Tab-separated table of C-alpha atoms in Angstrom:
chain	number	residue	atom	x	y	z
A	164	MET	CA	15.931	-7.161	36.415
A	165	PRO	CA	15.142	-7.638	32.708
A	166	HIS	CA	18.169	-8.199	30.537
A	167	PHE	CA	18.899	-8.144	26.829
A	168	GLU	CA	22.115	-8.025	24.835
A	169	VAL	CA	23.108	-4.787	23.102
A	170	ALA	CA	25.552	-5.239	20.248
A	171	ALA	CA	28.628	-3.048	20.307
A	172	LYS	CA	28.253	-1.624	16.829
A	173	LEU	CA	25.737	-1.665	13.993
A	174	PRO	CA	27.453	-3.513	11.105
A	175	ARG	CA	27.765	-1.845	7.727
A	176	SER	CA	25.717	-4.638	6.156
A	177	GLU	CA	22.838	-3.896	8.516
A	178	LEU	CA	23.084	-0.188	7.771
A	179	LYS	CA	22.703	-0.954	4.080
A	180	PHE	CA	19.817	-3.365	4.707
A	181	ILE	CA	17.887	-0.863	6.859
A	182	LYS	CA	18.245	1.894	4.255
A	183	SER	CA	17.146	-0.472	1.472
A	184	LEU	CA	13.769	-0.909	3.177
A	185	ARG	CA	12.830	2.627	2.184
A	186	LEU	CA	11.960	1.112	-1.215
A	187	LYS	CA	8.994	-1.189	-1.817
A	188	LYS	CA	11.096	-3.423	-4.074
A	189	TYR	CA	13.408	-4.407	-1.211
A	190	ARG	CA	10.592	-4.696	1.327
A	191	LEU	CA	8.966	-7.271	-0.959
A	192	GLN	CA	12.231	-9.099	-1.569
A	193	SER	CA	13.080	-9.412	2.121
A	194	ASN	CA	9.534	-9.648	3.530
A	195	ALA	CA	10.570	-6.990	6.021
A	196	PHE	CA	9.822	-3.380	6.867
A	197	ALA	CA	11.252	-0.569	8.979
A	198	ILE	CA	9.303	1.521	11.433
A	199	GLU	CA	10.371	4.601	13.377
A	200	GLY	CA	9.451	6.298	16.621
A	201	ALA	CA	9.146	5.192	20.245
A	202	LYS	CA	5.340	4.800	20.340
A	203	ASN	CA	5.178	2.811	17.111
A	204	ILE	CA	7.962	0.486	18.239
A	205	LYS	CA	6.415	-0.027	21.667
A	206	LEU	CA	3.161	-1.149	20.031
A	207	LEU	CA	5.110	-3.301	17.563
A	208	LEU	CA	6.934	-5.057	20.422
A	209	GLU	CA	3.598	-5.664	22.149
A	210	SER	CA	2.031	-7.133	18.979
A	211	ASP	CA	2.274	-10.523	17.279
A	212	TYR	CA	4.652	-9.192	14.614
A	213	LYS	CA	8.022	-10.940	14.466
A	214	VAL	CA	10.577	-8.235	15.267
A	215	GLN	CA	14.032	-8.796	13.839
A	216	MET	CA	16.011	-5.796	15.040
A	217	VAL	CA	15.770	-2.683	17.187
A	218	VAL	CA	18.175	0.235	16.798
A	219	GLY	CA	17.806	2.873	19.477
A	220	THR	CA	19.382	5.508	21.624
A	221	ALA	CA	20.583	4.701	25.142
A	222	ASP	CA	17.530	6.439	26.617
A	223	PHE	CA	15.109	4.436	24.464
A	224	LEU	CA	16.758	1.101	25.224
A	225	ALA	CA	16.701	1.855	28.969
A	226	SER	CA	13.046	2.966	28.895
A	227	TYR	CA	11.868	-0.143	27.030
A	228	SER	CA	14.231	-2.706	28.532
A	229	THR	CA	11.364	-4.827	29.908
A	230	LEU	CA	9.686	-5.158	26.499
A	231	LEU	CA	12.982	-5.818	24.748
A	232	ALA	CA	13.919	-8.503	27.265
A	233	GLN	CA	10.736	-10.373	26.403
A	234	ARG	CA	11.755	-10.644	22.767
A	235	THR	CA	14.513	-12.479	20.913
A	236	VAL	CA	15.672	-9.535	18.881
A	237	GLU	CA	18.984	-8.032	17.809
A	238	THR	CA	19.491	-4.744	19.622
A	239	PHE	CA	21.914	-1.962	18.738
A	240	GLN	CA	22.625	1.296	20.525
A	241	VAL	CA	23.328	4.299	18.288
A	242	GLY	CA	23.479	8.045	18.539
A	243	GLN	CA	20.720	10.350	17.366
A	244	HIS	CA	22.653	11.530	14.310
A	245	LEU	CA	23.118	7.991	12.911
A	246	LEU	CA	19.549	7.088	13.807
A	247	ALA	CA	18.143	10.049	11.878
A	248	SER	CA	20.138	9.015	8.800
A	249	LEU	CA	18.738	5.467	8.723
A	250	GLY	CA	15.051	6.074	8.230
A	251	VAL	CA	12.700	8.333	6.319
A	252	PHE	CA	11.899	10.765	9.126
A	253	GLN	CA	14.903	12.869	10.108
A	254	ARG	CA	13.183	13.987	13.315
A	255	ASN	CA	13.267	10.431	14.644
A	256	ASN	CA	15.456	10.680	17.736
A	257	THR	CA	14.444	7.548	19.647
A	258	ALA	CA	14.491	4.244	17.738
A	259	LEU	CA	13.967	2.285	14.562
A	260	ALA	CA	12.856	-1.340	14.296
A	261	ILE	CA	12.875	-3.982	11.566
A	262	ALA	CA	10.063	-6.552	11.521
A	263	HIS	CA	8.759	-9.242	9.186
A	264	THR	CA	5.736	-8.449	7.034
A	265	LYS	CA	2.650	-10.612	7.434
A	266	ALA	CA	1.317	-12.888	4.736
A	267	ASN	CA	-1.564	-11.509	2.663
A	268	LYS	CA	-4.261	-13.826	4.029
A	269	PRO	CA	-7.946	-13.774	2.980
A	270	ILE	CA	-10.344	-12.120	5.430
A	271	THR	CA	-14.086	-12.619	5.664
A	272	VAL	CA	-16.385	-10.015	7.223
A	273	THR	CA	-19.650	-11.068	8.880
A	274	ASP	CA	-22.926	-9.143	8.974
A	275	LYS	CA	-22.297	-8.413	12.670
A	276	GLU	CA	-19.180	-6.343	12.076
A	277	TYR	CA	-17.949	-3.664	9.679
A	278	GLY	CA	-15.086	-3.883	7.242
A	279	LEU	CA	-13.686	-1.028	5.173
A	280	VAL	CA	-13.029	-1.541	1.447
A	281	LEU	CA	-10.479	0.851	-0.032
A	282	ASP	CA	-10.661	1.291	-3.794
A	283	ASP	CA	-7.396	2.668	-5.185
A	284	ILE	CA	-6.346	4.835	-2.218
A	285	ARG	CA	-3.007	6.186	-3.385
A	286	ASP	CA	-1.900	8.604	-0.665
A	287	PRO	CA	0.151	6.937	2.115
A	288	GLY	CA	-1.074	9.433	4.689
A	289	ASN	CA	-4.666	8.560	3.850
A	290	LEU	CA	-4.155	4.805	4.262
A	291	GLY	CA	-2.294	5.267	7.529
A	292	THR	CA	-4.925	7.635	8.876
A	293	ILE	CA	-7.783	5.398	7.720
A	294	THR	CA	-6.130	2.479	9.558
A	295	ARG	CA	-5.973	4.617	12.694
A	296	ILE	CA	-9.622	5.682	12.246
A	297	ALA	CA	-10.722	2.068	11.827
A	298	ASP	CA	-8.874	1.161	15.033
A	299	TRP	CA	-10.536	4.071	16.882
A	300	TYR	CA	-14.004	2.911	15.874
A	301	GLY	CA	-13.385	-0.768	16.576
A	302	ILE	CA	-13.180	-1.830	12.927
A	303	THR	CA	-10.512	-4.503	12.631
A	304	THR	CA	-10.623	-5.320	8.914
A	305	ILE	CA	-9.580	-3.342	5.841
A	306	ILE	CA	-9.843	-4.810	2.328
A	307	CYS	CA	-7.682	-3.066	-0.269
A	308	SER	CA	-7.507	-3.061	-4.041
A	309	PRO	CA	-4.082	-4.088	-5.425
A	310	SER	CA	-3.554	-0.474	-6.554
A	311	THR	CA	-4.018	0.874	-3.043
A	312	VAL	CA	-0.745	2.029	-1.481
A	313	GLU	CA	1.253	-0.655	0.335
A	314	LEU	CA	0.613	-1.045	4.070
A	315	TYR	CA	4.335	-1.188	4.893
A	316	ASN	CA	5.195	2.085	3.202
A	317	PRO	CA	7.006	4.094	5.932
A	318	LYS	CA	4.569	7.008	5.601
A	319	VAL	CA	1.575	4.662	5.985
A	320	LEU	CA	3.039	3.118	9.132
A	321	HIS	CA	3.908	6.534	10.568
A	322	ALA	CA	0.397	7.908	9.976
A	323	SER	CA	-1.215	4.831	11.493
A	324	MET	CA	0.417	5.589	14.855
A	325	GLY	CA	0.699	1.880	15.621
A	326	SER	CA	-2.864	0.967	14.629
A	327	PHE	CA	-1.511	-1.281	11.852
A	328	THR	CA	-0.652	-3.783	14.614
A	329	ARG	CA	-4.355	-4.161	15.520
A	330	VAL	CA	-6.085	-3.876	12.137
A	331	LYS	CA	-5.929	-6.713	9.574
A	332	VAL	CA	-5.320	-5.585	5.981
A	333	TYR	CA	-5.932	-7.783	2.937
A	334	TYR	CA	-5.097	-6.894	-0.688
A	335	VAL	CA	-7.326	-8.540	-3.288
A	336	ASP	CA	-9.082	-8.009	-6.616
A	337	LEU	CA	-12.135	-6.100	-5.400
A	338	PRO	CA	-14.714	-7.123	-8.026
A	339	SER	CA	-13.984	-10.778	-7.310
A	340	TYR	CA	-14.071	-10.228	-3.542
A	341	LEU	CA	-17.292	-8.211	-3.528
A	342	SER	CA	-19.031	-10.625	-5.888
A	343	LYS	CA	-18.631	-13.361	-3.278
A	344	ALA	CA	-19.471	-11.279	-0.223
A	345	GLN	CA	-22.471	-12.473	1.813
A	346	VAL	CA	-22.973	-9.181	3.677
A	347	PRO	CA	-24.477	-5.749	2.880
A	348	ILE	CA	-22.223	-3.529	0.772
A	349	VAL	CA	-22.466	0.254	1.165
A	350	GLY	CA	-20.586	2.751	-0.991
A	351	THR	CA	-19.781	6.432	-0.482
A	352	PHE	CA	-20.857	8.798	-3.289
A	353	THR	CA	-21.442	12.523	-3.605
A	354	SER	CA	-24.916	11.750	-4.966
A	355	GLY	CA	-25.891	9.075	-2.432
A	356	ALA	CA	-28.573	9.222	0.246
A	357	PRO	CA	-27.545	11.519	3.156
A	358	ILE	CA	-25.961	9.341	5.830
A	359	HIS	CA	-27.554	11.384	8.662
A	360	HIS	CA	-31.076	10.342	7.676
A	361	THR	CA	-30.560	6.944	6.079
A	362	ALA	CA	-31.155	3.480	7.492
A	363	LEU	CA	-27.829	1.653	7.529
A	364	PRO	CA	-26.992	-2.039	7.993
A	365	ALA	CA	-25.661	-3.163	11.389
A	366	GLY	CA	-22.644	-4.693	9.692
A	367	GLY	CA	-21.081	-5.352	6.314
A	368	LEU	CA	-18.647	-3.665	3.942
A	369	VAL	CA	-18.201	0.068	3.440
A	370	VAL	CA	-16.482	1.053	0.199
A	371	ILE	CA	-14.316	4.202	0.095
A	372	GLY	CA	-13.245	5.412	-3.334
A	373	ASN	CA	-10.123	6.955	-4.807
A	374	GLU	CA	-9.192	10.444	-3.623
A	375	THR	CA	-9.920	12.002	-7.030
A	376	ARG	CA	-12.151	9.660	-9.013
A	377	GLY	CA	-14.236	8.075	-6.273
A	378	ILE	CA	-15.440	4.472	-6.529
A	379	SER	CA	-14.483	2.572	-9.689
A	380	GLU	CA	-17.156	1.856	-12.274
A	381	GLU	CA	-16.341	-1.855	-12.094
A	382	LEU	CA	-17.448	-1.993	-8.448
A	383	MET	CA	-20.816	-0.372	-9.033
A	384	PRO	CA	-22.757	-3.609	-9.680
A	385	TYR	CA	-21.861	-4.895	-6.208
A	386	ILE	CA	-22.821	-1.821	-4.170
A	387	GLN	CA	-26.281	-2.282	-2.717
A	388	GLN	CA	-26.661	1.126	-1.069
A	389	GLN	CA	-25.187	4.505	-1.960
A	390	ILE	CA	-24.645	7.012	0.854
A	391	SER	CA	-23.227	10.520	1.001
A	392	ILE	CA	-21.989	13.039	3.559
A	393	PRO	CA	-24.224	16.115	3.312
A	394	ARG	CA	-22.432	19.339	2.372
A	395	TYR	CA	-23.536	22.530	4.106
A	396	GLY	CA	-20.808	24.847	2.848
A	397	TYR	CA	-18.848	25.308	-0.364
A	398	ALA	CA	-15.834	22.951	-0.226
A	399	GLU	CA	-15.578	20.863	-3.384
A	400	SER	CA	-14.775	17.602	-1.658
A	401	LEU	CA	-13.535	15.865	1.497
A	402	ASN	CA	-10.233	14.121	2.020
A	403	ALA	CA	-10.687	10.318	1.839
A	404	ALA	CA	-9.570	9.792	5.439
A	405	ILE	CA	-11.850	12.551	6.747
A	406	ALA	CA	-14.790	11.103	4.828
A	407	THR	CA	-14.011	7.678	6.315
A	408	ALA	CA	-14.040	9.157	9.803
A	409	VAL	CA	-17.440	10.811	9.259
A	410	VAL	CA	-18.923	7.581	7.909
A	411	CYS	CA	-17.485	5.468	10.737
A	412	ASP	CA	-18.777	7.933	13.337
A	413	ASN	CA	-22.287	7.752	11.911
A	414	LEU	CA	-22.161	3.955	11.838
A	415	ARG	CA	-21.118	3.792	15.482
A	416	ARG	CA	-23.780	6.344	16.532
A	417	LYS	CA	-26.373	3.985	15.133
A	418	TYR	CA	-24.684	0.720	16.088
A	419	PRO	CA	-22.250	1.174	19.006
A	420	ILE	CA	-20.162	-1.803	20.046
């Protein structure tokens, strides 16, 4: 029978620490982040992230006792009311976990795989959803500009639905990174060649621009091919995450894994 220790009471100092992780400043200072929800925490426990603490209801702790027993992690049992007060999402009625952030390590993409390049994506929901989309289409690498929203923002993690545990994310100065890339670089533009009828590379980097302004002018010299999603109706634009999904789907239609 799997066994793990459940502390009698969550200390006040830990309560304060958990709540502090709502702010980027304290996430950076402590190299830690909080994540909420049973599915997200299950995937976190199954990943290579170092988990520091799990705070959950009696039902959650019983349901995931096997996973928890495989980890060296502080575990606290709390009621739903206290749990809802700790995180960002008041509807969280199962668990919250604290884990260590990963180092921002350089990532290289080969010409036999795709990597997404996100230029100044500001909306947390978009980054989280794009991470989930990348995971769905078997894309394991995302390169982000420094101005792109932080991966460990609670809303990013929530929108990713656990996909952040399987997709590597690297923040870097994009002009410098793209200037050294040895693979095809494709960018999404409203005036590009229609993706449905355009020859695309079997691997390389796909640049997605800011939700409002598109791809930065400073990245233009490095983009070798401009593509677009044909518009058949009258909407002014597509959400960045939706556009990413359409592009990824077309890439995989042409080059399935």
